[in-house]
mmCIF file of C-alpha atoms in Angstrom:
data_model
loop_
_atom_site.group_PDB
_atom_site.id
_atom_site.type_symbol
_atom_site.label_atom_id
_atom_site.label_comp_id
_atom_site.label_asym_id
_atom_site.label_seq_id
_atom_site.Cartn_x
_atom_site.Cartn_y
_atom_site.Cartn_z
ATOM 1 C CA MET A 352 5.408 21.000 22.729
ATOM 2 C CA GLU A 353 4.721 18.050 21.931
ATOM 3 C CA THR A 354 8.203 15.843 21.925
ATOM 4 C CA PRO A 355 8.827 14.352 18.038
ATOM 5 C CA LEU A 356 8.356 10.309 17.734
ATOM 6 C CA ILE A 357 11.184 10.962 15.094
ATOM 7 C CA GLU A 358 13.447 14.085 14.734
ATOM 8 C CA PHE A 359 16.528 14.343 12.754
ATOM 9 C CA ARG A 360 19.737 17.609 13.318
ATOM 10 C CA ASP A 361 21.650 18.060 11.173
ATOM 11 C CA ILE A 362 21.899 15.005 9.347
ATOM 12 C CA THR A 363 24.607 14.250 6.740
ATOM 13 C CA LYS A 364 25.060 11.355 4.558
ATOM 14 C CA ARG A 365 27.803 10.600 1.678
ATOM 15 C CA PHE A 366 28.661 8.062 -0.973
ATOM 16 C CA GLY A 367 32.059 8.825 -1.297
ATOM 17 C CA THR A 368 32.467 11.902 -2.777
ATOM 18 C CA LEU A 369 28.920 12.640 -3.352
ATOM 19 C CA THR A 370 26.901 14.201 -0.215
ATOM 20 C CA VAL A 371 23.274 13.265 -0.784
ATOM 21 C CA LEU A 372 21.744 14.277 2.398
ATOM 22 C CA ASP A 373 23.442 18.228 3.989
ATOM 23 C CA LYS A 374 22.690 18.980 7.419
ATOM 24 C CA VAL A 375 18.918 17.705 7.172
ATOM 25 C CA ASN A 376 16.965 18.531 10.249
ATOM 26 C CA LEU A 377 12.871 16.988 10.356
ATOM 27 C CA GLN A 378 10.326 16.228 12.742
ATOM 28 C CA ILE A 379 7.595 13.532 12.447
ATOM 29 C CA TYR A 380 5.109 12.605 15.278
ATOM 30 C CA GLU A 381 3.246 9.914 16.959
ATOM 31 C CA GLY A 382 -0.338 8.859 15.081
ATOM 32 C CA GLN A 383 0.117 11.684 11.560
ATOM 33 C CA VAL A 384 0.728 10.669 7.994
ATOM 34 C CA THR A 385 3.697 11.849 7.252
ATOM 35 C CA THR A 386 5.191 12.778 3.049
ATOM 36 C CA ILE A 387 8.084 13.446 2.229
ATOM 37 C CA ILE A 388 8.717 14.567 -1.309
ATOM 38 C CA GLY A 389 10.710 15.709 -3.892
ATOM 39 C CA LEU A 390 12.182 15.229 -7.216
ATOM 40 C CA SER A 391 13.816 11.416 -7.840
ATOM 41 C CA GLY A 392 17.186 11.008 -7.104
ATOM 42 C CA THR A 393 16.891 13.781 -4.588
ATOM 43 C CA GLY A 394 17.217 11.101 -1.366
ATOM 44 C CA LYS A 395 14.416 10.224 -0.831
ATOM 45 C CA SER A 396 14.658 6.984 -0.443
ATOM 46 C CA VAL A 397 18.434 7.151 1.011
ATOM 47 C CA LEU A 398 16.517 9.457 4.120
ATOM 48 C CA LEU A 399 14.108 6.736 4.455
ATOM 49 C CA LYS A 400 16.454 4.270 5.696
ATOM 50 C CA HIS A 401 18.855 6.841 8.019
ATOM 51 C CA ILE A 402 14.509 6.034 9.796
ATOM 52 C CA ILE A 403 14.559 2.849 9.575
ATOM 53 C CA GLY A 404 17.683 1.846 10.209
ATOM 54 C CA LEU A 405 19.141 0.432 6.881
ATOM 55 C CA LEU A 406 21.968 3.357 7.054
ATOM 56 C CA LYS A 407 23.840 5.494 9.282
ATOM 57 C CA PRO A 408 24.325 8.899 8.900
ATOM 58 C CA ASP A 409 27.781 10.175 9.322
ATOM 59 C CA GLU A 410 27.161 13.087 10.954
ATOM 60 C CA GLY A 411 24.079 14.349 13.022
ATOM 61 C CA GLU A 412 22.018 12.576 15.279
ATOM 62 C CA ILE A 413 18.739 10.754 14.884
ATOM 63 C CA LEU A 414 16.208 10.692 18.083
ATOM 64 C CA PHE A 415 13.198 8.264 19.036
ATOM 65 C CA ARG A 416 10.764 9.886 21.219
ATOM 66 C CA GLY A 417 13.942 12.164 21.974
ATOM 67 C CA LYS A 418 16.589 9.809 22.844
ATOM 68 C CA PRO A 419 19.496 9.340 20.679
ATOM 69 C CA LEU A 420 20.053 6.708 18.931
ATOM 70 C CA SER A 421 23.773 7.255 19.432
ATOM 71 C CA SER A 422 22.971 6.748 23.274
ATOM 72 C CA MET A 423 20.605 3.726 22.759
ATOM 73 C CA THR A 424 21.507 0.403 23.834
ATOM 74 C CA ARG A 425 21.378 -2.909 21.824
ATOM 75 C CA THR A 426 17.946 -3.749 23.447
ATOM 76 C CA GLU A 427 16.565 -0.327 22.581
ATOM 77 C CA MET A 428 17.398 0.033 19.547
ATOM 78 C CA MET A 429 15.633 -4.217 19.076
ATOM 79 C CA SER A 430 12.446 -3.065 20.232
ATOM 80 C CA ARG A 431 12.322 0.278 18.096
ATOM 81 C CA PHE A 432 12.947 -1.690 15.462
ATOM 82 C CA ALA A 433 10.685 -4.246 16.094
ATOM 83 C CA GLU A 434 7.752 -0.779 16.193
ATOM 84 C CA MET A 435 8.310 -0.336 12.164
ATOM 85 C CA SER A 436 7.350 -2.247 9.174
ATOM 86 C CA TYR A 437 7.913 -1.824 5.454
ATOM 87 C CA MET A 438 5.895 -1.743 2.846
ATOM 88 C CA PHE A 439 7.362 -1.894 -1.092
ATOM 89 C CA GLN A 440 6.763 0.156 -3.385
ATOM 90 C CA ASP A 441 6.984 -3.063 -5.391
ATOM 91 C CA ASN A 442 4.661 -5.269 -2.921
ATOM 92 C CA ALA A 443 7.662 -8.159 -3.296
ATOM 93 C CA LEU A 444 4.845 -10.346 -2.799
ATOM 94 C CA PHE A 445 6.070 -14.173 -3.609
ATOM 95 C CA ASP A 446 4.450 -15.742 -6.268
ATOM 96 C CA SER A 447 4.948 -19.854 -4.861
ATOM 97 C CA MET A 448 3.199 -18.453 -1.196
ATOM 98 C CA THR A 449 -0.276 -17.993 -1.052
ATOM 99 C CA VAL A 450 -2.053 -14.857 0.139
ATOM 100 C CA TYR A 451 -2.376 -16.048 4.203
ATOM 101 C CA GLU A 452 1.355 -17.156 3.414
ATOM 102 C CA ASN A 453 2.735 -14.246 2.406
ATOM 103 C CA ILE A 454 0.912 -12.499 5.025
ATOM 104 C CA ALA A 455 2.466 -15.148 7.818
ATOM 105 C CA LEU A 456 6.119 -14.439 7.457
ATOM 106 C CA PRO A 457 6.594 -12.288 8.914
ATOM 107 C CA LEU A 458 5.349 -14.230 12.297
ATOM 108 C CA VAL A 459 6.531 -16.847 10.960
ATOM 109 C CA GLU A 460 10.490 -16.061 10.070
ATOM 110 C CA THR A 461 10.730 -12.764 12.776
ATOM 111 C CA THR A 462 8.655 -14.575 16.199
ATOM 112 C CA ASN A 463 8.650 -18.007 18.104
ATOM 113 C CA LEU A 464 4.383 -17.262 18.165
ATOM 114 C CA GLY A 465 3.217 -20.853 18.359
ATOM 115 C CA ARG A 466 1.165 -21.845 14.481
ATOM 116 C CA ALA A 467 -2.679 -20.821 16.765
ATOM 117 C CA GLU A 468 -1.456 -17.482 17.424
ATOM 118 C CA ILE A 469 -0.431 -16.783 14.322
ATOM 119 C CA ASP A 470 -3.062 -17.832 12.432
ATOM 120 C CA GLY A 471 -5.261 -16.284 14.571
ATOM 121 C CA ARG A 472 -3.268 -12.663 14.422
ATOM 122 C CA VAL A 473 -3.248 -13.613 9.981
ATOM 123 C CA ARG A 474 -6.965 -14.174 10.196
ATOM 124 C CA ALA A 475 -7.745 -10.773 12.062
ATOM 125 C CA ARG A 476 -5.787 -8.847 10.018
ATOM 126 C CA MET A 477 -7.028 -10.501 6.606
ATOM 127 C CA GLU A 478 -10.532 -9.876 7.518
ATOM 128 C CA GLN A 479 -9.515 -5.998 8.448
ATOM 129 C CA THR A 480 -7.864 -5.698 5.071
ATOM 130 C CA ALA A 481 -10.922 -7.515 3.292
ATOM 131 C CA LEU A 482 -8.766 -10.283 1.695
ATOM 132 C CA LEU A 483 -10.770 -13.546 4.209
ATOM 133 C CA GLU A 484 -11.612 -14.913 0.738
ATOM 134 C CA ALA A 485 -8.711 -14.760 -1.706
ATOM 135 C CA ALA A 486 -6.932 -16.554 1.742
ATOM 136 C CA ASN A 487 -5.725 -19.735 -0.444
ATOM 137 C CA LYS A 488 -4.833 -17.699 -3.696
ATOM 138 C CA TYR A 489 -2.050 -16.929 -5.539
ATOM 139 C CA PRO A 490 -1.204 -13.603 -6.044
ATOM 140 C CA SER A 491 -1.125 -14.063 -9.753
ATOM 141 C CA GLU A 492 -5.076 -15.190 -9.195
ATOM 142 C CA ILE A 493 -5.970 -11.867 -7.127
ATOM 143 C CA SER A 494 -6.265 -7.535 -8.532
ATOM 144 C CA GLY A 495 -3.572 -5.210 -8.155
ATOM 145 C CA GLY A 496 -5.794 -3.628 -5.911
ATOM 146 C CA MET A 497 -5.867 -7.231 -3.460
ATOM 147 C CA GLN A 498 -1.814 -7.112 -3.757
ATOM 148 C CA LYS A 499 -1.416 -4.025 -2.520
ATOM 149 C CA ARG A 500 -3.946 -5.308 -0.014
ATOM 150 C CA VAL A 501 -1.584 -7.881 1.092
ATOM 151 C CA ALA A 502 1.127 -5.612 1.065
ATOM 152 C CA LEU A 503 -0.443 -3.854 3.553
ATOM 153 C CA ALA A 504 -2.104 -6.397 5.447
ATOM 154 C CA ARG A 505 1.996 -8.030 5.700
ATOM 155 C CA ALA A 506 3.034 -4.849 6.814
ATOM 156 C CA LEU A 507 0.643 -4.958 9.844
ATOM 157 C CA VAL A 508 0.632 -8.122 10.973
ATOM 158 C CA THR A 509 2.534 -7.799 13.464
ATOM 159 C CA ASP A 510 0.837 -4.494 14.532
ATOM 160 C CA PRO A 511 3.732 -1.643 14.069
ATOM 161 C CA LYS A 512 3.754 1.600 15.208
ATOM 162 C CA ILE A 513 5.506 2.569 12.213
ATOM 163 C CA VAL A 514 4.640 1.831 8.198
ATOM 164 C CA LEU A 515 7.198 2.950 6.096
ATOM 165 C CA PHE A 516 5.914 2.985 1.978
ATOM 166 C CA ASP A 517 8.631 3.680 -0.659
ATOM 167 C CA GLU A 518 6.514 5.262 -3.517
ATOM 168 C CA PRO A 519 3.925 3.475 -2.931
ATOM 169 C CA THR A 520 1.822 4.540 -6.102
ATOM 170 C CA THR A 521 4.871 4.613 -8.722
ATOM 171 C CA GLY A 522 3.950 3.120 -11.951
ATOM 172 C CA GLN A 523 0.394 3.134 -11.638
ATOM 173 C CA ASP A 524 -2.834 4.934 -13.103
ATOM 174 C CA PRO A 525 -5.050 7.688 -12.051
ATOM 175 C CA VAL A 526 -7.427 4.921 -10.396
ATOM 176 C CA ARG A 527 -4.639 2.789 -8.917
ATOM 177 C CA LYS A 528 -3.002 6.368 -7.375
ATOM 178 C CA ASN A 529 -6.361 7.110 -5.561
ATOM 179 C CA ILE A 530 -7.435 3.504 -4.665
ATOM 180 C CA ILE A 531 -3.624 2.839 -2.506
ATOM 181 C CA LEU A 532 -3.829 6.373 -1.114
ATOM 182 C CA GLY A 533 -7.128 5.949 0.071
ATOM 183 C CA MET A 534 -6.398 2.484 1.648
ATOM 184 C CA VAL A 535 -2.993 4.256 3.954
ATOM 185 C CA ALA A 536 -5.367 6.517 4.767
ATOM 186 C CA GLU A 537 -8.604 4.592 6.473
ATOM 187 C CA TYR A 538 -5.898 1.606 7.841
ATOM 188 C CA GLN A 539 -4.255 4.431 8.948
ATOM 189 C CA ARG A 540 -6.690 5.848 10.709
ATOM 190 C CA LYS A 541 -8.210 2.069 11.787
ATOM 191 C CA PHE A 542 -5.364 0.504 13.083
ATOM 192 C CA GLY A 543 -3.671 4.304 14.141
ATOM 193 C CA PHE A 544 -0.303 3.823 12.940
ATOM 194 C CA THR A 545 2.590 6.169 12.370
ATOM 195 C CA ALA A 546 2.584 6.361 8.748
ATOM 196 C CA ILE A 547 6.056 7.488 6.916
ATOM 197 C CA LEU A 548 5.375 8.040 3.009
ATOM 198 C CA VAL A 549 7.690 8.874 -0.337
ATOM 199 C CA SER A 550 6.031 9.862 -3.033
ATOM 200 C CA HIS A 551 6.310 11.925 -6.236
ATOM 201 C CA ALA A 552 2.641 11.571 -6.325
ATOM 202 C CA ILE A 553 1.366 15.750 -6.025
ATOM 203 C CA PRO A 554 -1.296 16.711 -5.592
ATOM 204 C CA ASP A 555 -2.899 12.924 -4.717
ATOM 205 C CA VAL A 556 -0.599 12.554 -1.555
ATOM 206 C CA TYR A 557 -2.411 15.913 0.101
ATOM 207 C CA TYR A 558 -5.526 14.191 0.485
ATOM 208 C CA ILE A 559 -4.196 11.557 2.899
ATOM 209 C CA SER A 560 -1.362 14.078 4.595
ATOM 210 C CA ASN A 561 -1.193 15.616 8.279
ATOM 211 C CA ARG A 562 2.283 16.704 7.526
ATOM 212 C CA ILE A 563 5.155 17.613 4.005
ATOM 213 C CA LEU A 564 8.310 17.722 4.465
ATOM 214 C CA ALA A 565 9.652 18.434 0.988
ATOM 215 C CA LEU A 566 13.138 17.731 0.130
ATOM 216 C CA TYR A 567 15.274 20.212 -2.062
ATOM 217 C CA GLY A 568 19.157 20.690 -2.595
ATOM 218 C CA LYS A 569 19.590 17.900 -0.362
ATOM 219 C CA LYS A 570 18.300 20.041 2.644
ATOM 220 C CA ILE A 571 14.311 19.610 4.198
ATOM 221 C CA VAL A 572 13.378 23.058 3.075
ATOM 222 C CA PHE A 573 9.451 22.710 4.582
ATOM 223 C CA GLN A 574 7.413 20.858 7.036
ATOM 224 C CA GLY A 575 3.742 21.646 7.664
ATOM 225 C CA THR A 576 0.574 21.409 6.345
ATOM 226 C CA PRO A 577 -0.491 20.613 3.163
ATOM 227 C CA GLU A 578 -2.535 23.963 3.480
ATOM 228 C CA GLU A 579 0.812 26.031 4.659
ATOM 229 C CA LEU A 580 3.048 24.930 1.715
ATOM 230 C CA ASP A 581 0.217 26.641 -0.176
ATOM 231 C CA GLU A 582 1.655 29.546 1.069
ATOM 232 C CA LEU A 583 5.433 28.603 1.020
ATOM 233 C CA ASP A 584 7.782 31.352 -0.815
ATOM 234 C CA HIS A 585 10.646 29.460 -2.305
ATOM 235 C CA PRO A 586 12.200 27.811 -5.403
ATOM 236 C CA PHE A 587 11.354 24.831 -4.506
ATOM 237 C CA LYS A 588 8.075 25.723 -4.972
ATOM 238 C CA ASP A 589 8.711 26.589 -8.396
ATOM 239 C CA GLU A 590 11.393 23.617 -9.331
ATOM 240 C CA VAL A 591 9.055 20.664 -8.003
ATOM 241 C CA ILE A 592 5.697 21.730 -7.094
ATOM 242 C CA ASP A 593 5.174 22.989 -10.694
ATOM 243 C CA SER A 594 7.052 19.969 -11.995
ATOM 244 C CA LEU A 595 4.857 17.068 -10.901
ATOM 245 C CA GLU A 596 1.553 19.174 -10.248
ATOM 246 C CA GLY A 597 0.067 19.668 -13.689
ATOM 247 C CA LEU A 598 -2.835 21.952 -13.656
ATOM 248 C CA GLN A 599 -5.734 19.547 -13.553
ATOM 249 C CA GLU A 600 -6.165 16.263 -11.498
ATOM 250 C CA GLU A 601 -5.294 13.099 -13.167
ATOM 251 C CA LEU A 602 -8.627 11.434 -11.848
ATOM 252 C CA THR A 603 -11.052 14.173 -12.246
ATOM 253 C CA GLY A 604 -9.971 16.740 -14.170
ATOM 254 C CA PHE A 605 -10.473 18.923 -11.361
ATOM 255 C CA TYR A 606 -7.845 21.863 -10.255
ATOM 256 C CA SER A 607 -5.458 21.112 -8.321
ATOM 257 C CA ARG A 608 -5.841 23.100 -5.200
ATOM 258 C CA ARG A 609 -3.178 25.288 -5.913
ATOM 259 C CA GLN A 610 -4.345 26.806 -9.502
ATOM 260 C CA PHE A 611 -8.106 26.972 -7.952
ATOM 261 C CA LYS A 612 -6.673 29.794 -4.994
ATOM 262 C CA VAL A 613 -5.059 31.048 -7.838
ATOM 263 C CA ARG A 614 -8.056 30.617 -10.248
ATOM 264 C CA TYR A 615 -10.350 31.846 -7.854
ATOM 265 C CA GLY A 616 -8.183 34.976 -7.133
ATOM 266 C CA ALA A 617 -8.074 36.009 -10.972
ATOM 267 C CA GLU A 618 -11.867 35.994 -11.081
ATOM 268 C CA LEU A 619 -11.776 38.264 -8.212
ATOM 269 C CA LYS A 620 -9.873 40.733 -10.408
ATOM 270 C CA ARG A 621 -11.991 41.033 -12.441
ATOM 271 C CA ARG A 622 -15.481 41.568 -10.350
ATOM 272 C CA ASN A 623 -16.930 44.204 -8.890
ATOM 273 C CA SER A 624 -17.024 44.856 -4.825
ATOM 274 C CA GLU A 625 -20.830 44.720 -5.017
ATOM 275 C CA GLY A 626 -20.790 40.934 -6.807
ATOM 276 C CA SER A 627 -21.032 37.378 -5.496
ATOM 277 C CA PHE A 628 -20.772 34.083 -5.561
ATOM 278 C CA ALA A 629 -21.384 30.569 -5.025
ATOM 279 C CA VAL A 630 -19.894 27.440 -3.198
ATOM 280 C CA ILE A 631 -21.050 23.826 -4.232
ATOM 281 C CA TYR A 632 -19.681 21.345 -1.416
ATOM 282 C CA PHE A 633 -19.516 17.648 -2.448
ATOM 283 C CA THR A 634 -19.639 14.551 -0.638
ATOM 284 C CA LEU A 635 -19.143 10.845 -0.856
ATOM 285 C CA ASP A 636 -20.624 8.810 1.573
ATOM 286 C CA PRO A 637 -18.169 5.862 2.485
ATOM 287 C CA ILE A 638 -19.088 2.846 -0.383
ATOM 288 C CA ARG A 639 -19.576 -0.630 1.333
ATOM 289 C CA SER A 640 -18.119 -2.997 -0.137
ATOM 290 C CA ALA A 641 -19.312 -7.148 1.111
ATOM 291 C CA LEU A 642 -16.299 -8.339 -1.463
ATOM 292 C CA GLY A 643 -13.899 -5.744 0.398
ATOM 293 C CA LEU A 644 -13.437 -3.911 -3.289
ATOM 294 C CA ALA A 645 -14.871 -0.338 -1.626
ATOM 295 C CA HIS A 646 -11.234 0.762 -2.310
ATOM 296 C CA GLU A 647 -11.874 0.348 -5.993
ATOM 297 C CA ALA A 648 -15.454 1.376 -5.991
ATOM 298 C CA VAL A 649 -14.820 5.065 -4.574
ATOM 299 C CA GLN A 650 -12.866 5.458 -7.474
ATOM 300 C CA VAL A 651 -14.467 4.986 -10.246
ATOM 301 C CA VAL A 652 -17.713 6.281 -8.812
ATOM 302 C CA ILE A 653 -15.358 9.582 -8.212
ATOM 303 C CA ARG A 654 -14.700 9.555 -11.732
ATOM 304 C CA CYS A 655 -17.811 9.795 -12.861
ATOM 305 C CA ILE A 656 -19.016 12.473 -10.604
ATOM 306 C CA GLY A 657 -15.973 14.556 -11.625
ATOM 307 C CA ARG A 658 -17.740 14.399 -15.106
ATOM 308 C CA TYR A 659 -21.116 15.369 -13.885
ATOM 309 C CA ILE A 660 -20.254 18.263 -11.851
ATOM 310 C CA GLU A 661 -18.163 19.355 -15.174
ATOM 311 C CA LYS A 662 -21.087 18.782 -17.396
ATOM 312 C CA HIS A 663 -23.843 20.982 -15.395
ATOM 313 C CA PHE A 664 -21.573 23.922 -13.764
ATOM 314 C CA GLY A 665 -18.884 24.269 -15.537
ATOM 315 C CA ILE A 666 -20.686 25.491 -18.557
ATOM 316 C CA MET A 667 -21.544 27.889 -16.466
ATOM 317 C CA GLY A 668 -18.139 29.416 -15.899
ATOM 318 C CA GLY A 669 -17.884 27.033 -12.641
ATOM 319 C CA PHE A 670 -14.486 25.277 -11.610
ATOM 320 C CA SER A 671 -13.706 22.528 -9.064
ATOM 321 C CA THR A 672 -11.180 20.839 -6.879
ATOM 322 C CA ARG A 673 -10.832 18.090 -4.572
ATOM 323 C CA GLN A 674 -10.461 18.910 -1.392
ATOM 324 C CA ASP A 675 -9.568 15.361 0.297
ATOM 325 C CA MET A 676 -10.928 11.896 -0.916
ATOM 326 C CA ASN A 677 -14.186 12.442 -0.805
ATOM 327 C CA HIS A 678 -14.762 15.945 -0.889
ATOM 328 C CA PHE A 679 -14.728 17.808 -3.676
ATOM 329 C CA ILE A 680 -15.089 21.837 -4.156
ATOM 330 C CA THR A 681 -17.029 24.178 -6.583
ATOM 331 C CA LEU A 682 -17.406 27.316 -7.175
ATOM 332 C CA LEU A 683 -19.992 29.281 -9.113
ATOM 333 C CA PRO A 684 -18.265 33.188 -8.884
ATOM 334 C CA TYR A 685 -20.775 34.535 -11.218
ATOM 335 C CA SER A 686 -23.858 32.916 -9.774
ATOM 336 C CA ASP A 687 -26.115 32.876 -6.772
ATOM 337 C CA LEU A 688 -27.749 30.679 -4.571
ATOM 338 C CA GLY A 689 -30.267 30.986 -6.382
ATOM 339 C CA GLU A 690 -29.332 29.741 -9.323
ATOM 340 C CA ALA A 691 -26.560 27.292 -8.303
ATOM 341 C CA GLU A 692 -29.396 25.640 -6.222
ATOM 342 C CA ALA A 693 -31.301 25.306 -9.480
ATOM 343 C CA ILE A 694 -28.497 23.768 -11.316
ATOM 344 C CA LEU A 695 -27.815 21.546 -8.438
ATOM 345 C CA LYS A 696 -31.084 20.273 -9.197
ATOM 346 C CA ASP A 697 -30.448 19.511 -12.442
ATOM 347 C CA PHE A 698 -27.199 18.096 -11.749
ATOM 348 C CA SER A 699 -29.297 15.434 -8.486
ATOM 349 C CA ALA A 700 -32.113 14.770 -11.490
ATOM 350 C CA ASP A 701 -29.505 14.024 -13.971
ATOM 351 C CA PHE A 702 -27.068 11.647 -11.581
ATOM 352 C CA GLN A 703 -29.595 10.149 -10.041
ATOM 353 C CA GLN A 704 -31.368 8.533 -13.723
ATOM 354 C CA HIS A 705 -28.128 8.005 -15.942
ATOM 355 C CA GLY A 706 -25.111 7.850 -13.544
ATOM 356 C CA ALA A 707 -25.951 4.423 -12.103
ATOM 357 C CA ASN A 708 -25.780 3.013 -16.042
ATOM 358 C CA ASP A 709 -22.528 5.073 -16.000
ATOM 359 C CA ILE A 710 -20.383 3.909 -12.694
ATOM 360 C CA ARG A 711 -21.595 0.515 -13.640
ATOM 361 C CA SER A 712 -20.324 0.822 -17.465
ATOM 362 C CA ASP A 713 -16.891 2.013 -15.678
ATOM 363 C CA ALA A 714 -16.813 -0.552 -12.967
ATOM 364 C CA ALA A 715 -17.250 -3.656 -16.414
ATOM 365 C CA SER A 716 -13.736 -3.156 -16.556
ATOM 366 C CA GLU A 717 -12.958 -2.255 -13.186
ATOM 367 C CA ILE A 718 -14.146 -3.892 -10.112
ATOM 368 C CA PRO A 719 -13.737 -7.441 -10.981
ATOM 369 C CA GLY A 720 -17.315 -9.604 -11.203
ATOM 370 C CA GLY A 721 -19.608 -6.019 -11.875
ATOM 371 C CA GLU A 722 -20.085 -6.429 -7.764
ATOM 372 C CA CYS A 723 -22.855 -4.754 -6.019
ATOM 373 C CA PHE A 724 -22.582 -1.458 -3.872
ATOM 374 C CA GLU A 725 -24.082 1.394 -3.263
ATOM 375 C CA VAL A 726 -23.870 5.415 -3.510
ATOM 376 C CA VAL A 727 -25.054 7.866 -1.934
ATOM 377 C CA ILE A 728 -23.532 12.479 -3.168
ATOM 378 C CA ARG A 729 -24.564 15.386 -0.630
ATOM 379 C CA GLY A 730 -24.696 18.279 -1.422
ATOM 380 C CA GLY A 731 -24.273 22.019 0.322
ATOM 381 C CA ILE A 732 -24.783 25.829 -0.837
ATOM 382 C CA ALA A 733 -24.131 28.694 0.354
ATOM 383 C CA GLU A 734 -23.799 32.310 -1.250
ATOM 384 C CA GLY A 735 -19.888 34.800 -0.911
ATOM 385 C CA ARG A 736 -20.039 38.664 -2.026
ATOM 386 C CA THR A 737 -16.656 39.900 -3.445
ATOM 387 C CA GLY A 738 -14.400 39.822 -0.360
ATOM 388 C CA ASP A 739 -15.428 37.381 1.522
ATOM 389 C CA ASP A 740 -13.338 34.923 3.008
ATOM 390 C CA ILE A 741 -13.924 31.505 0.981
ATOM 391 C CA SER A 742 -13.036 28.849 3.375
ATOM 392 C CA ARG A 743 -15.772 30.544 5.214
ATOM 393 C CA THR A 744 -18.324 29.932 2.337
ATOM 394 C CA VAL A 745 -17.266 26.369 2.244
ATOM 395 C CA GLU A 746 -17.964 25.720 5.316
ATOM 396 C CA ALA A 747 -20.909 27.006 5.047
ATOM 397 C CA ALA A 748 -21.761 25.372 2.332
ATOM 398 C CA SER A 749 -20.265 22.101 3.774
ATOM 399 C CA GLY A 750 -22.760 22.301 6.726
ATOM 400 C CA SER A 751 -25.794 23.170 4.278
ATOM 401 C CA SER A 752 -25.200 19.805 3.561
ATOM 402 C CA ARG A 753 -27.879 16.941 2.135
ATOM 403 C CA GLU A 754 -28.651 13.615 0.341
ATOM 404 C CA ILE A 755 -29.245 14.691 -3.356
ATOM 405 C CA ALA A 756 -28.457 11.395 -5.102
ATOM 406 C CA ARG A 757 -28.137 7.608 -4.311
ATOM 407 C CA LEU A 758 -27.424 4.957 -6.298
ATOM 408 C CA GLU A 759 -27.783 1.149 -6.630
ATOM 409 C CA CYS A 760 -24.296 0.769 -9.218
ATOM 410 C CA GLY A 761 -22.842 -2.595 -9.912
ATOM 411 C CA GLN A 762 -24.724 -6.704 -9.877
ATOM 412 C CA LYS A 763 -25.487 -8.943 -7.209
ATOM 413 C CA ALA A 764 -23.152 -11.000 -5.907
#
């Protein structure tokens, strides 16, 4: 069995007479995105501070790569801390410093590197996060999305193996939430660090997380994949998830994955054993942006796709969910393959003809300068029968995916 990168064994933390964590057990694995969820004020940030070493437990043991922290030497502890970085909830950028200076700060303050090596590292991270053109600007002169990229570049400039994010989407609108989570997912894949998030942004975090840890009643009551969380039978699901997860996702208006399953199950009960249904699997190809605004562009396009899917498939009784950041599933409970093909053809023609203008209109307010970018959407269809495992039908639809629309949006730089 794989040794956890970080493990809590019966961790208890008290502040005076108040117990915040009570015999908490958890495992976090290397190279994954792990998200800690729970209601506000339940100890998520306290748990995170134990991981980074800002707090020590009153009882229990924390292990790092299988070794108890209590048995580590000072040198080993310093080496452990050097592997970690922290991205603050509010970015914590210094207004009096340029983008370049903000990113360079950890190297200037915590290393003995020379000016040339610091410059090389900073510029490498700025290039990787599409910030070179903003090097000499101040935080107040750049967009909120770019500020998040600056904070992330600063967190990554020391080449950490572990990055902790404390409520990175708090106070953000649906578009910004998705932009921030998209950045975390993309750079985690690019740089290979272990990401640990504290969040109550449900279901948004499901799209990027390998593992979910559920904190409830001062304990971890669940740890596993987002799919396994759907099957959890525990008061946490009713009291926490239902209170945080709306019936529909804010950005697209689609059902959350859990509510999609509930709706699908309800539809099946009304069907006879010979009924057919169709699944359409949509994919938005990665968007490339010369000015580094791809994350912003993706969210504008996703919102527009949601409207067009609802326009064409909702009227036919279809309902949709978002599988992850760039993939969407629509179920037509009373249609067969032929009817679904016809609707998809209408969707494609309409989106091809009018989508660019709609995206361009949205982009005018969301993307500085109305930058030009290309949009490619793929779609696949499969037919299922009542009683079939819907996951197999979804897989078949995904396997039949083909390009259905290609647009150029925004304005030439």
